[in-house]
Structure formats: C-alpha cells, structure tokens
PDB file of C-alpha atoms in Angstrom:
ATOM      1  CA  MET M   1      93.510 141.430  57.143  1.00 78.00           C
ATOM      2  CA  THR M   2      91.500 137.761  56.165  1.00 87.00           C
ATOM      3  CA  ILE M   3      93.383 134.726  56.454  1.00 90.00           C
ATOM      4  CA  THR M   4      92.086 131.560  56.207  1.00 92.00           C
ATOM      5  CA  SER M   5      92.553 128.282  57.578  1.00 92.00           C
ATOM      6  CA  TYR M   6      92.357 125.277  56.043  1.00 93.00           C
ATOM      7  CA  GLN M   7      92.650 121.571  58.020  1.00 91.00           C
ATOM      8  CA  PRO M   8      93.591 123.168  60.689  1.00 91.00           C
ATOM      9  CA  GLY M   9      95.025 121.087  64.289  1.00 89.00           C
ATOM     10  CA  LYS M  10      96.024 121.925  67.985  1.00 90.00           C
ATOM     11  CA  ARG M  11      99.267 124.010  66.897  1.00 89.00           C
ATOM     12  CA  PHE M  12      98.899 124.646  63.340  1.00 90.00           C
ATOM     13  CA  ALA M  13      97.111 124.293  59.351  1.00 92.00           C
ATOM     14  CA  ALA M  14      97.937 122.435  57.607  1.00 91.00           C
ATOM     15  CA  ALA M  15      97.624 125.401  54.300  1.00 92.00           C
ATOM     16  CA  VAL M  16      96.467 128.433  54.698  1.00 92.00           C
ATOM     17  CA  ARG M  17      95.790 131.771  52.432  1.00 92.00           C
ATOM     18  CA  HIS M  18      96.537 135.196  52.928  1.00 92.00           C
ATOM     19  CA  ASN M  19      94.793 137.716  50.607  1.00 89.00           C
ATOM     20  CA  GLU M  20      95.408 135.564  46.989  1.00 86.00           C
ATOM     21  CA  THR M  21      98.144 133.395  48.394  1.00 88.00           C
ATOM     22  CA  LEU M  22      98.145 129.742  49.823  1.00 90.00           C
ATOM     23  CA  TYR M  23     100.966 128.833  52.417  1.00 90.00           C
ATOM     24  CA  ILE M  24     100.671 125.220  52.273  1.00 90.00           C
ATOM     25  CA  ALA M  25     103.294 123.053  55.786  1.00 89.00           C
ATOM     26  CA  GLY M  26     105.557 120.816  55.707  1.00 84.00           C
ATOM     27  CA  GLN M  27     103.537 117.389  54.257  1.00 86.00           C
ATOM     28  CA  VAL M  28     105.696 114.160  55.257  1.00 85.00           C
ATOM     29  CA  ALA M  29     104.446 110.320  53.312  1.00 87.00           C
ATOM     30  CA  ASP M  30     102.422 107.547  56.241  1.00 91.00           C
ATOM     31  CA  SER M  31     104.669 105.290  54.461  1.00 88.00           C
ATOM     32  CA  ALA M  32     108.175 106.481  55.724  1.00 81.00           C
ATOM     33  CA  GLY M  33     110.207 102.998  54.710  1.00 83.00           C
ATOM     34  CA  ALA M  34     108.239 102.840  51.231  1.00 86.00           C
ATOM     35  CA  PRO M  35     110.579 103.492  47.854  1.00 83.00           C
ATOM     36  CA  ILE M  36     110.744 107.775  47.201  1.00 76.00           C
ATOM     37  CA  ASP M  37     108.120 107.323  44.114  1.00 77.00           C
ATOM     38  CA  VAL M  38     105.813 105.507  46.165  1.00 83.00           C
ATOM     39  CA  GLN M  39     106.486 108.719  49.677  1.00 82.00           C
ATOM     40  CA  THR M  40     106.569 111.227  46.923  1.00 79.00           C
ATOM     41  CA  ARG M  41     103.567 110.568  45.155  1.00 82.00           C
ATOM     42  CA  GLU M  42     101.536 110.456  48.621  1.00 88.00           C
ATOM     43  CA  VAL M  43     103.159 114.029  49.397  1.00 85.00           C
ATOM     44  CA  LEU M  44     101.587 115.506  45.965  1.00 82.00           C
ATOM     45  CA  GLY M  45      99.177 113.789  46.700  1.00 88.00           C
ATOM     46  CA  LYS M  46      98.298 115.900  50.033  1.00 90.00           C
ATOM     47  CA  ILE M  47      99.117 119.150  48.669  1.00 86.00           C
ATOM     48  CA  ASP M  48      96.626 118.442  45.384  1.00 88.00           C
ATOM     49  CA  ALA M  49      94.173 117.538  48.250  1.00 92.00           C
ATOM     50  CA  LEU M  50      94.632 121.225  50.265  1.00 92.00           C
ATOM     51  CA  LEU M  51      95.008 123.049  46.802  1.00 91.00           C
ATOM     52  CA  LYS M  52      91.985 121.261  45.420  1.00 93.00           C
ATOM     53  CA  GLU M  53      90.398 121.781  49.363  1.00 94.00           C
ATOM     54  CA  ALA M  54      91.168 126.633  48.659  1.00 93.00           C
ATOM     55  CA  GLY M  55      90.382 126.583  44.862  1.00 92.00           C
ATOM     56  CA  ALA M  56      93.139 126.330  43.144  1.00 89.00           C
ATOM     57  CA  GLY M  57      95.584 123.669  41.481  1.00 83.00           C
ATOM     58  CA  LYS M  58      99.155 123.178  40.291  1.00 78.00           C
ATOM     59  CA  ALA M  59      99.163 125.380  37.526  1.00 76.00           C
ATOM     60  CA  GLN M  60      99.016 128.067  40.193  1.00 78.00           C
ATOM     61  CA  LEU M  61     101.825 126.461  42.851  1.00 75.00           C
ATOM     62  CA  LEU M  62     105.070 129.052  42.112  1.00 75.00           C
ATOM     63  CA  SER M  63     108.147 127.763  44.434  1.00 74.00           C
ATOM     64  CA  LEU M  64     108.210 124.417  46.232  1.00 73.00           C
ATOM     65  CA  ASN M  65     111.064 122.386  48.898  1.00 72.00           C
ATOM     66  CA  VAL M  66     112.269 119.391  49.430  1.00 70.00           C
ATOM     67  CA  TYR M  67     114.373 118.032  52.575  1.00 71.00           C
ATOM     68  CA  LEU M  68     115.440 114.440  51.204  1.00 67.00           C
ATOM     69  CA  ALA M  69     117.715 112.433  53.184  1.00 64.00           C
ATOM     70  CA  PRO M  70     119.774 110.572  52.234  1.00 64.00           C
ATOM     71  CA  PHE M  71     120.657 113.132  49.800  1.00 59.00           C
ATOM     72  CA  LEU M  72     121.518 110.870  47.159  1.00 59.00           C
ATOM     73  CA  LEU M  73     117.641 110.299  45.667  1.00 66.00           C
ATOM     74  CA  ILE M  74     117.233 113.185  44.382  1.00 67.00           C
ATOM     75  CA  PHE M  75     117.838 111.896  41.335  1.00 66.00           C
ATOM     76  CA  ALA M  76     115.084 109.685  41.939  1.00 66.00           C
ATOM     77  CA  LEU M  77     112.452 112.619  43.509  1.00 67.00           C
ATOM     78  CA  ASN M  78     113.591 115.296  40.412  1.00 68.00           C
ATOM     79  CA  ASP M  79     112.560 112.477  37.678  1.00 66.00           C
ATOM     80  CA  PHE M  80     109.342 111.952  39.105  1.00 63.00           C
ATOM     81  CA  VAL M  81     108.781 115.880  39.808  1.00 67.00           C
ATOM     82  CA  SER M  82     109.039 116.947  36.661  1.00 68.00           C
ATOM     83  CA  PHE M  83     106.916 114.152  35.307  1.00 59.00           C
ATOM     84  CA  LEU M  84     104.126 115.512  37.162  1.00 61.00           C
ATOM     85  CA  PHE M  85     104.546 119.076  36.386  1.00 64.00           C
ATOM     86  CA  GLN M  86     104.493 119.559  32.327  1.00 60.00           C
ATOM     87  CA  LYS M  87     107.380 121.642  30.295  1.00 60.00           C
ATOM     88  CA  SER M  88     104.252 124.326  30.342  1.00 53.00           C
ATOM     89  CA  CYS M  89     104.469 124.481  33.660  1.00 57.00           C
ATOM     90  CA  ARG M  90     107.619 124.331  35.260  1.00 56.00           C
ATOM     91  CA  LYS M  91     107.886 125.638  39.273  1.00 56.00           C
ATOM     92  CA  LEU M  92     111.105 126.881  41.136  1.00 57.00           C
ATOM     93  CA  LEU M  93     111.608 123.602  43.059  1.00 59.00           C
ATOM     94  CA  THR M  94     114.018 124.120  45.492  1.00 59.00           C
ATOM     95  CA  ASN M  95     116.484 120.179  48.011  1.00 58.00           C
ATOM     96  CA  ILE M  96     117.276 120.564  50.732  1.00 62.00           C
ATOM     97  CA  PRO M  97     119.159 117.918  52.473  1.00 62.00           C
ATOM     98  CA  TYR M  98     118.330 116.329  55.905  1.00 60.00           C
ATOM     99  CA  PHE M  99     120.838 115.809  57.957  1.00 58.00           C
ATOM    100  CA  PRO M 100     119.257 114.599  61.629  1.00 58.00           C
ATOM    101  CA  LEU M 101     121.508 116.667  64.685  1.00 56.00           C
ATOM    102  CA  PHE M 102     123.166 114.358  67.510  1.00 53.00           C
ATOM    103  CA  GLY M 103     120.709 111.196  66.762  1.00 55.00           C
ATOM    104  CA  PHE M 104     117.720 112.870  66.665  1.00 49.00           C
ATOM    105  CA  HIS M 105     115.732 111.726  64.462  1.00 52.00           C
ATOM    106  CA  CYS M 106     111.910 113.078  63.081  1.00 50.00           C
TER     107      CYS M 106
END
C-alpha cells in the first residue's frame, strides 16, 4: 500500500494520495475577518494549489464539504462556487453549519 503525503506537518499532511484517490484535509482562510467571497477565494486557492502539486485538477474533484458560521452566508458561497466550477464540471457540494460548542472557538 503506497501513501503519498503533500505538505506534511508535525501531526498531519495537507493532502494524501492512496492509489488514485487524493484526500485533502480541511483548509481555512488566512483572513478570518474578511468577507465570505475573499475567504472562499483563499480556501479554493489552497485547494487548487494542492491539486496541482498532486498532479490533479478541479475536473477530478468528486466532493467538497464546506463548514460555515454563520450558516446564512451559504447563499454567497453557493454563488461563488457555482461561478468557479463550470456547468460541465458540477460536483457534490455539502454545506455544513458550524455552531461553536460551550463558547470554544477554533
């Protein structure tokens, strides 16, 4: 079994490849206080860079999970992602509301 790591850190890698499947770890924006379109552009840029490093592209994406707080921003995110991915390249997009527990914020 061959596993290839991309951008490995102390505890995990930003992405790993097993056979012909690439798994990308959760990516977050560097500018947490910025508008949703800026944060989305940053995260999708990181994902695009990892795909390129692994020799893949957006056309091979199967699924994208998005965690949002507040969840009302989903409409802006959906508009941007629809613009980013062409109609011939529609993907499975899961939007997951994020609610901090017990006052703990990441």
